[in-house]
CSV table of C-alpha atoms and ligand atoms in Angstrom, one decimal:
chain,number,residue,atom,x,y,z
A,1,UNK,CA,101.2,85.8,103.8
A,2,UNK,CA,104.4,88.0,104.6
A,3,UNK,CA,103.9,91.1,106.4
A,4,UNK,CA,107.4,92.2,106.1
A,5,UNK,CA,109.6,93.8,103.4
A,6,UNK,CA,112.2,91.2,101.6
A,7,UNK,CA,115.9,92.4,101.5
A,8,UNK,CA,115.6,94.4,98.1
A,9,UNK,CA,113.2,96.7,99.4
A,10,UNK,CA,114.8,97.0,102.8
A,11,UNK,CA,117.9,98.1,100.9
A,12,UNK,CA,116.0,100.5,98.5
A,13,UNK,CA,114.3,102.1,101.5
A,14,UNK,CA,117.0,102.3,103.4
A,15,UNK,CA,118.9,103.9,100.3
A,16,UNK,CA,115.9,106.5,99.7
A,17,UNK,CA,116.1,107.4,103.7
A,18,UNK,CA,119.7,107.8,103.3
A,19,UNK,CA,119.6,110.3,100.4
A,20,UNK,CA,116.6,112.1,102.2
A,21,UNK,CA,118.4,112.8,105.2
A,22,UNK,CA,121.5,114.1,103.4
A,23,UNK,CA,119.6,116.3,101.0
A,24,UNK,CA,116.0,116.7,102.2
A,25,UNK,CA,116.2,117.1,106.1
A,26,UNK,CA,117.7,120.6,106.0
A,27,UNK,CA,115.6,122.7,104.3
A,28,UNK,CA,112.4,120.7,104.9
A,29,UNK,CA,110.5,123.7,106.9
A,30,UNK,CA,111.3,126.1,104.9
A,31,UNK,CA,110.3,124.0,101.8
A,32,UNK,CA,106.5,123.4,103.4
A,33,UNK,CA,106.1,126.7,103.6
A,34,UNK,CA,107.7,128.2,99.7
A,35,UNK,CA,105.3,129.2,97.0
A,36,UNK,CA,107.6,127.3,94.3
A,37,UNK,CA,107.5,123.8,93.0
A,38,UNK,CA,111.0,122.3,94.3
A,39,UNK,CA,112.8,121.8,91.1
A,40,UNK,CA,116.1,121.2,92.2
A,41,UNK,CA,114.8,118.4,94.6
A,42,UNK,CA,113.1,117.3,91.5
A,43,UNK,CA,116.5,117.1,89.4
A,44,UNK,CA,118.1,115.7,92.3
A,45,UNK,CA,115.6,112.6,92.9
A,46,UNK,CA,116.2,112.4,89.0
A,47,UNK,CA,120.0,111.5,89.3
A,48,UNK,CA,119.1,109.4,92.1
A,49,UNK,CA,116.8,107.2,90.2
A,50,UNK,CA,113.9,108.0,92.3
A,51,UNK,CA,111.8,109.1,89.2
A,52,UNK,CA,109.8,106.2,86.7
A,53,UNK,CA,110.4,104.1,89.5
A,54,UNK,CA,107.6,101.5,88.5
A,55,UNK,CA,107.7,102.0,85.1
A,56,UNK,CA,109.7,100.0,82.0
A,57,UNK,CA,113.5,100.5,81.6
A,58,UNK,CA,112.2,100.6,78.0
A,59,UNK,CA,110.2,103.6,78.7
A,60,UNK,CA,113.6,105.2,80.5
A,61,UNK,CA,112.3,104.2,83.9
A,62,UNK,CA,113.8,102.1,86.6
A,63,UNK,CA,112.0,98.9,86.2
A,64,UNK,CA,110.4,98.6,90.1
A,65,UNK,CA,107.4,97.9,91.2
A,66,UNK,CA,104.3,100.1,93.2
A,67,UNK,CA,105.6,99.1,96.1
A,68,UNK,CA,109.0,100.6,95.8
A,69,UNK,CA,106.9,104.0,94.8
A,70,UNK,CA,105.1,103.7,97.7
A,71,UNK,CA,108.3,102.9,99.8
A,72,UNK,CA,110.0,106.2,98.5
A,73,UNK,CA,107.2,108.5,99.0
A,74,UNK,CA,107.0,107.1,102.9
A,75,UNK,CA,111.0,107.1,103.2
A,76,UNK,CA,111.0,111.1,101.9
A,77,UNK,CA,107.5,111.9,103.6
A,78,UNK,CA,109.3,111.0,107.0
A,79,UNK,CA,112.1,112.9,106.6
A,80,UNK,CA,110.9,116.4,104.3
A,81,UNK,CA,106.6,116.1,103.5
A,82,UNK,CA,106.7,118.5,100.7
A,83,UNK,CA,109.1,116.7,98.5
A,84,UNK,CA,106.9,113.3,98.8
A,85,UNK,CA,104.9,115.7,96.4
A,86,UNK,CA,107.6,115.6,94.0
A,87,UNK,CA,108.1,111.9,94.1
A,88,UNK,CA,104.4,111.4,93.4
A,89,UNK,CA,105.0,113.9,90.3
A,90,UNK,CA,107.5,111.6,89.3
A,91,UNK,CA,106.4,108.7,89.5
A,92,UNK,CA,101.9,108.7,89.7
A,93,UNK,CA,99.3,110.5,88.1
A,94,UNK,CA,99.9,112.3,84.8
A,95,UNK,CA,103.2,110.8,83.8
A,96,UNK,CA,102.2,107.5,84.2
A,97,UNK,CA,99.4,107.8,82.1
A,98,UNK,CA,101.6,109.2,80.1
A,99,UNK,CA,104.2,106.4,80.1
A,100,UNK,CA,101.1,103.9,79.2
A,101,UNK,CA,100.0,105.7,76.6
A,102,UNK,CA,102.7,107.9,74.7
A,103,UNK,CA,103.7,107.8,71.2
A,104,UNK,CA,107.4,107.1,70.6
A,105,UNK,CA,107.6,110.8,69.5
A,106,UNK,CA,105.9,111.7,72.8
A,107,UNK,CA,108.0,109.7,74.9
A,108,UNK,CA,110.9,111.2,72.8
A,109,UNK,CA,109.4,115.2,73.3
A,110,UNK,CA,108.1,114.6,77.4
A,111,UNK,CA,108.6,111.7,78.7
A,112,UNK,CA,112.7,112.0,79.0
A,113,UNK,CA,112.6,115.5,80.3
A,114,UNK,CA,110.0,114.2,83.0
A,115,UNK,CA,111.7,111.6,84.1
A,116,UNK,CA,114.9,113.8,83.8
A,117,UNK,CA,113.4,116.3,86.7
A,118,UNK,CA,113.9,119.1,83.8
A,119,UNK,CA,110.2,119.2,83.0
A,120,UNK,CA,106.6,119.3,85.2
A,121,UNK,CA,103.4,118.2,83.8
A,122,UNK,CA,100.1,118.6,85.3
A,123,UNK,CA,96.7,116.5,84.6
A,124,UNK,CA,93.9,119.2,83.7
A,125,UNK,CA,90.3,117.1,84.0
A,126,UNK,CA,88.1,119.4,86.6
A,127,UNK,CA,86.1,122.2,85.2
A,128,UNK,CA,84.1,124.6,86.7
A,129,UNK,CA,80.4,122.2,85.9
A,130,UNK,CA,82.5,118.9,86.2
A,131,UNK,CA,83.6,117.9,89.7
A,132,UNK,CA,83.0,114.6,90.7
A,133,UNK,CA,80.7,114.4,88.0
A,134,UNK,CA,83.7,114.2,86.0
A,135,UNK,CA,82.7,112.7,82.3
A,136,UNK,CA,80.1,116.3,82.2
A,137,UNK,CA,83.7,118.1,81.3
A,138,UNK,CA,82.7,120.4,78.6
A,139,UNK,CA,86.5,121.6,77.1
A,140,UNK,CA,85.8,121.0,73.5
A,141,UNK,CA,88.4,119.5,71.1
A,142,UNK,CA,87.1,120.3,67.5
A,143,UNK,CA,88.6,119.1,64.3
A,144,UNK,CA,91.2,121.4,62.2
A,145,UNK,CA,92.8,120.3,59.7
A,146,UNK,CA,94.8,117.2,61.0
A,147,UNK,CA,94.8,118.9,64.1
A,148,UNK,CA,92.1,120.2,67.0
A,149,UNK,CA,91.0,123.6,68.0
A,150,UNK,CA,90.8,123.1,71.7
A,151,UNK,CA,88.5,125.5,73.8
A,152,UNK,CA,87.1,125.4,77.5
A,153,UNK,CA,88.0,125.7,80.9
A,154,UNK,CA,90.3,123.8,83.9
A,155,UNK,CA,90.1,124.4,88.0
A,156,UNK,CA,92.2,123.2,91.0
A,157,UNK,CA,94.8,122.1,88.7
A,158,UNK,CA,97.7,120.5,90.8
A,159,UNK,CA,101.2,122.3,90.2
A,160,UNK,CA,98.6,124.1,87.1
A,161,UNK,CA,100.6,127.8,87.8
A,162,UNK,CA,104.3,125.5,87.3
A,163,UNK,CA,103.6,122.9,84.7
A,164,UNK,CA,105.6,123.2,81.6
A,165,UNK,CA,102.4,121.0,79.9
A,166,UNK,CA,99.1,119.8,80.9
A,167,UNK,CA,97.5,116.5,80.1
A,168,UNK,CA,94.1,118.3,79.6
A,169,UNK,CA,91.0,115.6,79.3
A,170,UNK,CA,88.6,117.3,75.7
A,171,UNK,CA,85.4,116.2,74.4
A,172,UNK,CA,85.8,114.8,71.1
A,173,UNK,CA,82.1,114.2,71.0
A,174,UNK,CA,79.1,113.5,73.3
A,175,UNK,CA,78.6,110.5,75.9
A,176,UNK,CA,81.8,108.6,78.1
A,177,UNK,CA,83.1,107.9,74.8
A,178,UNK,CA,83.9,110.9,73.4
A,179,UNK,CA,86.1,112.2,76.0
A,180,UNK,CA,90.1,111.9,75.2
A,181,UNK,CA,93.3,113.4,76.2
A,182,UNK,CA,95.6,115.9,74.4
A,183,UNK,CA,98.9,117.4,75.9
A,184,UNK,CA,99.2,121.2,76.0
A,185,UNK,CA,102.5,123.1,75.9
A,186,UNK,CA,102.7,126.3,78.5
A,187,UNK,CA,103.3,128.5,75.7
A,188,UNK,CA,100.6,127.6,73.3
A,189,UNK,CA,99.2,130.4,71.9
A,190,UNK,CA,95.4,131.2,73.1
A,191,UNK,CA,96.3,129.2,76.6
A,192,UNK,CA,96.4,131.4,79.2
A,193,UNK,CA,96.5,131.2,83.2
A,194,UNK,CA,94.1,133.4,85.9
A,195,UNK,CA,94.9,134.9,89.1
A,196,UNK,CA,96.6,132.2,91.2
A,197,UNK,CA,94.3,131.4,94.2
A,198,UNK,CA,95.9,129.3,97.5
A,199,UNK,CA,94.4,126.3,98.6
A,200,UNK,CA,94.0,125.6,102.6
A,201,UNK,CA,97.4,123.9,102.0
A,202,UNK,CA,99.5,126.9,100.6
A,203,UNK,CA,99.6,125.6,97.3
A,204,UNK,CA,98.3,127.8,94.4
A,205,UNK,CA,95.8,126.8,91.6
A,206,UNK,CA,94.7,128.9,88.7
A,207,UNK,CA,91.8,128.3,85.9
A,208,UNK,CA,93.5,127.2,83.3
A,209,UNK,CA,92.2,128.7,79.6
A,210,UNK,CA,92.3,127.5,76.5
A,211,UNK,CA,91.0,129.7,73.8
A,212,UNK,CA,91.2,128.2,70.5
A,213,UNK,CA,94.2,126.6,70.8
A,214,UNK,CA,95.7,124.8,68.6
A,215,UNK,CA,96.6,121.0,69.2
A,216,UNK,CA,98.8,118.9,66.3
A,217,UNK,CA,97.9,115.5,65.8
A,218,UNK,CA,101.0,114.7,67.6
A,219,UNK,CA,99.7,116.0,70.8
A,220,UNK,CA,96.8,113.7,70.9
A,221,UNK,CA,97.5,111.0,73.7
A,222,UNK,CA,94.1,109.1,73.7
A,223,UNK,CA,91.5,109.9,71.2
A,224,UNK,CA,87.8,109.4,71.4
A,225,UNK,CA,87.1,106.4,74.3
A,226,UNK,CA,90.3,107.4,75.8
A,227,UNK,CA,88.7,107.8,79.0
A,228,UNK,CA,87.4,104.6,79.4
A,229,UNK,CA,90.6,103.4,78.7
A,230,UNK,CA,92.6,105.4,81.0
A,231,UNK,CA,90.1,105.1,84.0
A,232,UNK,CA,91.3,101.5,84.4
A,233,UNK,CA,94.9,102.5,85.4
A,234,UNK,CA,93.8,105.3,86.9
A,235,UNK,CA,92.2,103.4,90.7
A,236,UNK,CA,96.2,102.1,91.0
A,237,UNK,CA,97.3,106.4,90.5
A,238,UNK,CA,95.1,106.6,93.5
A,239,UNK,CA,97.8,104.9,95.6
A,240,UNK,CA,100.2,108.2,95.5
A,241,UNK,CA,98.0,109.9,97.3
A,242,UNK,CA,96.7,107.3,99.3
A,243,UNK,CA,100.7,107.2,100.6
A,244,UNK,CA,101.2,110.7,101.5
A,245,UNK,CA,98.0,111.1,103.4
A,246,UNK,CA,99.2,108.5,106.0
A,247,UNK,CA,103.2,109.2,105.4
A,248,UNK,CA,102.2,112.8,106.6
A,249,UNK,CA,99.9,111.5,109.2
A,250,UNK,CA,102.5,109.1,110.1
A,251,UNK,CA,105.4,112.2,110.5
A,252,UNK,CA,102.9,114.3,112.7
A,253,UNK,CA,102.5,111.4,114.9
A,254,UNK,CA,106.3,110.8,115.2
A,255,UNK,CA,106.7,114.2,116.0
A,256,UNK,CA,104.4,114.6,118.5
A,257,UNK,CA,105.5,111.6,120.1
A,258,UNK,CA,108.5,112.8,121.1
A,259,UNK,CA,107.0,115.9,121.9
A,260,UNK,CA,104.9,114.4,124.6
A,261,UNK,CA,108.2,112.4,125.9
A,262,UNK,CA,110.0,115.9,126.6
A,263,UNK,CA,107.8,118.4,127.1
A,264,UNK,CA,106.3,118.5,131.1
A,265,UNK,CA,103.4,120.1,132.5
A,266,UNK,CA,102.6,119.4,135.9
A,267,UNK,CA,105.6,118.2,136.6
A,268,UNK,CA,105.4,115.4,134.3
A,269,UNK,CA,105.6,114.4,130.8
A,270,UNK,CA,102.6,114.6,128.8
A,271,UNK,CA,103.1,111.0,127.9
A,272,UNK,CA,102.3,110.2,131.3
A,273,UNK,CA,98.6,111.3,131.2
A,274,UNK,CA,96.8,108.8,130.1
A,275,UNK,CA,94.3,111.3,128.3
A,276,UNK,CA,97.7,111.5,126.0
A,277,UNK,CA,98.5,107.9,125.8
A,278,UNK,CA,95.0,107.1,124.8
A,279,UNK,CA,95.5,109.6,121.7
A,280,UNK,CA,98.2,108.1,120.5
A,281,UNK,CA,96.9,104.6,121.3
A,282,UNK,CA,93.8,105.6,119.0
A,283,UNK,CA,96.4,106.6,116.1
A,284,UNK,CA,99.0,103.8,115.9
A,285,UNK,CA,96.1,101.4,115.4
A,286,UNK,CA,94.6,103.4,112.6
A,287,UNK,CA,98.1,103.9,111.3
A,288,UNK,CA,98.6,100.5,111.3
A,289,UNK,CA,95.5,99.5,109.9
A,290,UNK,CA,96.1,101.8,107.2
A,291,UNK,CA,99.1,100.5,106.3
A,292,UNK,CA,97.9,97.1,105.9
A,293,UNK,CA,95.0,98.5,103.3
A,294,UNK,CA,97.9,100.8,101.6
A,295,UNK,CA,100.5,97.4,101.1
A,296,UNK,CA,97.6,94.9,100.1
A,297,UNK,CA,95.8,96.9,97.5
A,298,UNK,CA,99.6,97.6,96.1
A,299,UNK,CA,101.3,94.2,96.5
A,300,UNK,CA,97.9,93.2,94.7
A,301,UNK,CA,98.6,95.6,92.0
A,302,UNK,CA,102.1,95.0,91.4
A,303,UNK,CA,100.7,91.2,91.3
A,304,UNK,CA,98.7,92.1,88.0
A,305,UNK,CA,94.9,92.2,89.9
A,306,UNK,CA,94.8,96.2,90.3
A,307,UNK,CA,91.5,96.7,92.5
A,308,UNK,CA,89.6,99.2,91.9
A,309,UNK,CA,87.7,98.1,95.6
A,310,UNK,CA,91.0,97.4,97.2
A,311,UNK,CA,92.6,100.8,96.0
A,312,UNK,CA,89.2,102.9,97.1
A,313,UNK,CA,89.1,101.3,100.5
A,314,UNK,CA,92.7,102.1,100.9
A,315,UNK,CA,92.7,105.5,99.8
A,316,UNK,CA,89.6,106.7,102.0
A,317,UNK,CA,90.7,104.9,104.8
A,318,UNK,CA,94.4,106.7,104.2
A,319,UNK,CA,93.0,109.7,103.6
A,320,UNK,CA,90.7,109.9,106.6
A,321,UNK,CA,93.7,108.6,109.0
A,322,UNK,CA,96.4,110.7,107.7
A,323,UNK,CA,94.4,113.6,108.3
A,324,UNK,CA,92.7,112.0,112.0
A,325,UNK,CA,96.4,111.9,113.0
A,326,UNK,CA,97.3,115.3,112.3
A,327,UNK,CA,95.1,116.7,114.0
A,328,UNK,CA,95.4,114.6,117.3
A,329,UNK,CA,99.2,115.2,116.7
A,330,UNK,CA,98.4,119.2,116.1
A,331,UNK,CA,96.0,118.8,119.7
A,332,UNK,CA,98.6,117.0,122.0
A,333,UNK,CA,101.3,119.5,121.2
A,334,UNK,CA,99.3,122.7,121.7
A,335,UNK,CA,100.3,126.1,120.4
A,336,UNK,CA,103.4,124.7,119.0
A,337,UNK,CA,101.4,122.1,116.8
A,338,UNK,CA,99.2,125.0,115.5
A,339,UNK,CA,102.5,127.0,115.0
A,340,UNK,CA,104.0,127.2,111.7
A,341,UNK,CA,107.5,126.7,113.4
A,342,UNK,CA,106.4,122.6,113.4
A,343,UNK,CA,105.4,120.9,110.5
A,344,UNK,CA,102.7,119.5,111.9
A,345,UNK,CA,100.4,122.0,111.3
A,346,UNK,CA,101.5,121.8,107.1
A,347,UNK,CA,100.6,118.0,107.7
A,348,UNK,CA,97.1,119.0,109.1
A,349,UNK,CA,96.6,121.6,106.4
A,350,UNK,CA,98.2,118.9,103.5
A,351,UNK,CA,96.1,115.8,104.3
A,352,UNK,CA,93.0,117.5,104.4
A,353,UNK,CA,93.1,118.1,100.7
A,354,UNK,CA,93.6,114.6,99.9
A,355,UNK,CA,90.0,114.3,101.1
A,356,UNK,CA,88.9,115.7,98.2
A,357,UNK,CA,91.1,115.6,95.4
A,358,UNK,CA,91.6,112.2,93.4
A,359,UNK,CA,88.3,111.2,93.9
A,360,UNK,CA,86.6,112.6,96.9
A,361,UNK,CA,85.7,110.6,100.3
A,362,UNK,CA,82.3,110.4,99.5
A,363,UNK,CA,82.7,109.6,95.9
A,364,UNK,CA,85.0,106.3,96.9
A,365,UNK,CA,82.3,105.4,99.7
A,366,UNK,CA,80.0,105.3,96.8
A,367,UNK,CA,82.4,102.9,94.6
A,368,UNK,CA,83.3,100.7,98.0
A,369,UNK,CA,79.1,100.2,98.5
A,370,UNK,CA,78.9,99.3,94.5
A,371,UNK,CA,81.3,96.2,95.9
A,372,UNK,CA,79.8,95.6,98.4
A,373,UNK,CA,76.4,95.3,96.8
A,374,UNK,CA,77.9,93.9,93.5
A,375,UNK,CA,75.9,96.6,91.4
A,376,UNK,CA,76.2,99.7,90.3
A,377,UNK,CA,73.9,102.9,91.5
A,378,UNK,CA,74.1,105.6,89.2
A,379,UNK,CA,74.5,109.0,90.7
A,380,UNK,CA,72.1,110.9,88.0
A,381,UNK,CA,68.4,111.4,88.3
A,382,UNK,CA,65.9,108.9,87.2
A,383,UNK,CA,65.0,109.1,83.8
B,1,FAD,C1,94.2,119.6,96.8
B,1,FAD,C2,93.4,119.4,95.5
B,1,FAD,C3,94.2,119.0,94.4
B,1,FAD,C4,93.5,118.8,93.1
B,1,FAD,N1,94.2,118.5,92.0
B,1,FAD,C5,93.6,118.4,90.8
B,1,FAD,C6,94.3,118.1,89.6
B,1,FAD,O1,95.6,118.1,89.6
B,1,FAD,N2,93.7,118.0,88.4
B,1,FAD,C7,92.3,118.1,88.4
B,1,FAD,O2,91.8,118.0,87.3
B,1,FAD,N3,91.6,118.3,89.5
B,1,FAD,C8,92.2,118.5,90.7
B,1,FAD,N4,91.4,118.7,91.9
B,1,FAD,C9,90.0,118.8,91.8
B,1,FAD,C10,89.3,117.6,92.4
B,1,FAD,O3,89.4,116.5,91.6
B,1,FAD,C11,87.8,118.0,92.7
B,1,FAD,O4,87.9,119.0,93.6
B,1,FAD,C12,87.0,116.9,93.1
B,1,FAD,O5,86.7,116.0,92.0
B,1,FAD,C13,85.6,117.3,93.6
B,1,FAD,O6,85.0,118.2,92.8
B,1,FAD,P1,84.4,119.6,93.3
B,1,FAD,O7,85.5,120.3,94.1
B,1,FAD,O8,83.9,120.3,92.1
B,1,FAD,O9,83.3,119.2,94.3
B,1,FAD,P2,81.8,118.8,93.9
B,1,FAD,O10,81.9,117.7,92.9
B,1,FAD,O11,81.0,120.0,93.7
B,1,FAD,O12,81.4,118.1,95.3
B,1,FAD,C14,81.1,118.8,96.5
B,1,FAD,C15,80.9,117.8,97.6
B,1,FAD,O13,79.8,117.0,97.3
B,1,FAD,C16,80.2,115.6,97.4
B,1,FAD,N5,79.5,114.8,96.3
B,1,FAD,C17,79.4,115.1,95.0
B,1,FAD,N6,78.8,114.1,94.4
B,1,FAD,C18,78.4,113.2,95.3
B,1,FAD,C19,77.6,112.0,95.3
B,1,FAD,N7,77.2,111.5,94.2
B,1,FAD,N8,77.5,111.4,96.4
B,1,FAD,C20,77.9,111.9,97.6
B,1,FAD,N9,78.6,113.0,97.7
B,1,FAD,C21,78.9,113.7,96.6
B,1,FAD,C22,81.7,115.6,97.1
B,1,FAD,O14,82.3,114.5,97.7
B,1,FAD,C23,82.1,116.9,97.8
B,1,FAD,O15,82.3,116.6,99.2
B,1,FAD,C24,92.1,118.9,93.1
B,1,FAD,C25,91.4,119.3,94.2
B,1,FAD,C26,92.0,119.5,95.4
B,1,FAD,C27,91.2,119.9,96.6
């Protein structure tokens, strides 16, 4: 057991903190708080090779591992938290389903303009009736002609109002098996956006509809039983977000530490309260512990034994700490913690969303007591 990083990814994350603080640091405020995906940091991370980081040269990416992905969200996170978003549209969720999965045609049409930073695509499964209870997701996919007619309705979709395509999830037919995966251009005729609404973290999200749209064969990713398929990857896509909850938790915590080393009251520095040291006594071990959760259920992944117990344990315990630490960062600086001149207070705001999306707290407590009771307990009513 090694609880260090070798010399490769000392070097890569000390070349990804090196291109942060030149290109990230100034602008990071002002970035936390803009209503518009950053795609010049996004063509920029591109050119640096901080895009398909884990993924095949074959597929045009760089051939690393999860760990490296995980070592440039925390690298970026420290230095400017919104753009960790952009690595983990990069490098997690919808593209690398879509790296897994793609046609060569597909890879040819998306895949190259992702990874180039010139394209954004966003991962359309929650409906209005399907939350958690994702596989009740009604969005229909009908046959026509060689093609599908594709009707229904998506919510919260991440980046939904930027995305140039969405990976929407359809019903082919009934039951687990009949759901699939199609890829939507933005200017398909019959899809259309609503009102754009802000989430607690100043993002914006608007229902996505699709009104008899039109899919080509071409744009089917996974057919019928491509849900049970994809679900497999999709506990290691948790780790993304697992990352930024604690690399946001983790910059809160740095900040306010050297805020309670300068700032005096009583004639003393608040780090010489003890009612202050405790606080951050409290978070370094939970960061720490974190940390060790985050690297194990990774290094296990990148090993070939993705968990899906290891990656739920990690991401509710991230999740929980990241945001924990905010807010105890937030506390000990006072007004200037709830100010929106700090980023603290964006890192309080950001990390309580990863509560819920990606599979909700409650929902991975419920997967972690299957493990721990080797069985499964189905969430529906009794028969
Ligand atoms: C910031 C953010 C980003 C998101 N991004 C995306 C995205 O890009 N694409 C996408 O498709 N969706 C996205 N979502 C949606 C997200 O996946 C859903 O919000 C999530 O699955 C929960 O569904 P719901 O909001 O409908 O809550 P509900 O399912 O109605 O749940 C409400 C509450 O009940 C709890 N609960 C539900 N069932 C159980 C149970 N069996 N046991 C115990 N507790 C339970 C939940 O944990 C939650 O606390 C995002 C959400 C957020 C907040």
């Amino acid at each position: 057991m090694d609880f260090s990083l070798n010399e490769e990814q000392q070097q890569f994350r000390d070349a990804v903190r090196g291109f942060a603080e030149r290109h990230l640091a100034d602008a990071a405020l002002q970035r936390a708080h803009s209503d518009d995906y950053p795609h010049d940091v996004a063509k920029m991370m591109a050119e640096q090779g901080l895009f398909g980081i884990a993924m095949s040269e074959s597929s045009g990416g760089q051939g690393g591992s999860l760990m490296d992905s995980i070592i440039a969200i925390e690298q970026v996170a420290a230095v400017c938290p919104r753009s960790a978003d952009v690595i983990q549209a990069g490098n997690f969720g919808a593209i690398r389903t879509l790296a897994e999965y793609a046609s060569d045609d597909q890879r040819e049409r998306y895949l190259k303009r992702l990874l180039a930073g010139e394209m954004l695509i966003s991962v359309g499964m929650t409906e209005p009736e399907a939350g958690s209870a994702v596989t009740d997701l009604v969005t229909a996919a009908t046959p026509d002609g060689d093609g599908y007619r594709i009707n229904g309705t998506k919510v919260f979709t991440t980046h939904g109002w930027h995305a140039d395509v969405i990976l929407a999830y359809v019903r082919f037919g009934p039951g687990v098996g009949g759901i699939g995966s199609v890829l939507i251009d933005k200017g398909a005729q019959g899809f259309s956006h609503g009102q754009p609404v802000r989430f607690l973290s100043g993002d914006d999200w608007a229902q996505l509809y699709f009104e008899n749209v039109y899919v080509p064969p071409e744009n089917v990713l996974l057919g019928p039983g491509g849900f049970k398929q994809q679900i497999a990857g999709f506990n290691v896509e948790r780790i993304g977000n697992t990352a930024r909850s604690l690399a946001l938790g983790r910059f809160a915590f740095n900040v306010a530490r050297e805020w309670a080393m300068q700032r005096k009251q009583f004639d003393r520095a608040l780090c010489e309260f003890q009612g202050i040291q405790w606080k951050f006594a409290e978070m370094q071990m939970k960061l720490d512990a974190a940390q060790l959760l985050l690297y194990r259920a990774a290094v296990n992944a990148d090993r070939g034994l993705p968990s899906a117990q290891e990656t739920s344990i990690a991401k509710c315990y991230c999740n929980q700490t990241g945001f924990d630490v905010a807010s105890e960062s937030l506390q000990v600086m006072g007004g200037t913690g709830y100010s929106q001149e700090s980023l603290v207070e964006y890192c309080f705001r950001r990390t309580r969303g990863w509560m819920i999306a990606g599979g909700s707290l409650e929902i991975l407590k419920n997967r972690i007591a299957e493990g721990v009771f080797e069985r499964r307990f189905s969430q529906r009513p009794p028969r």
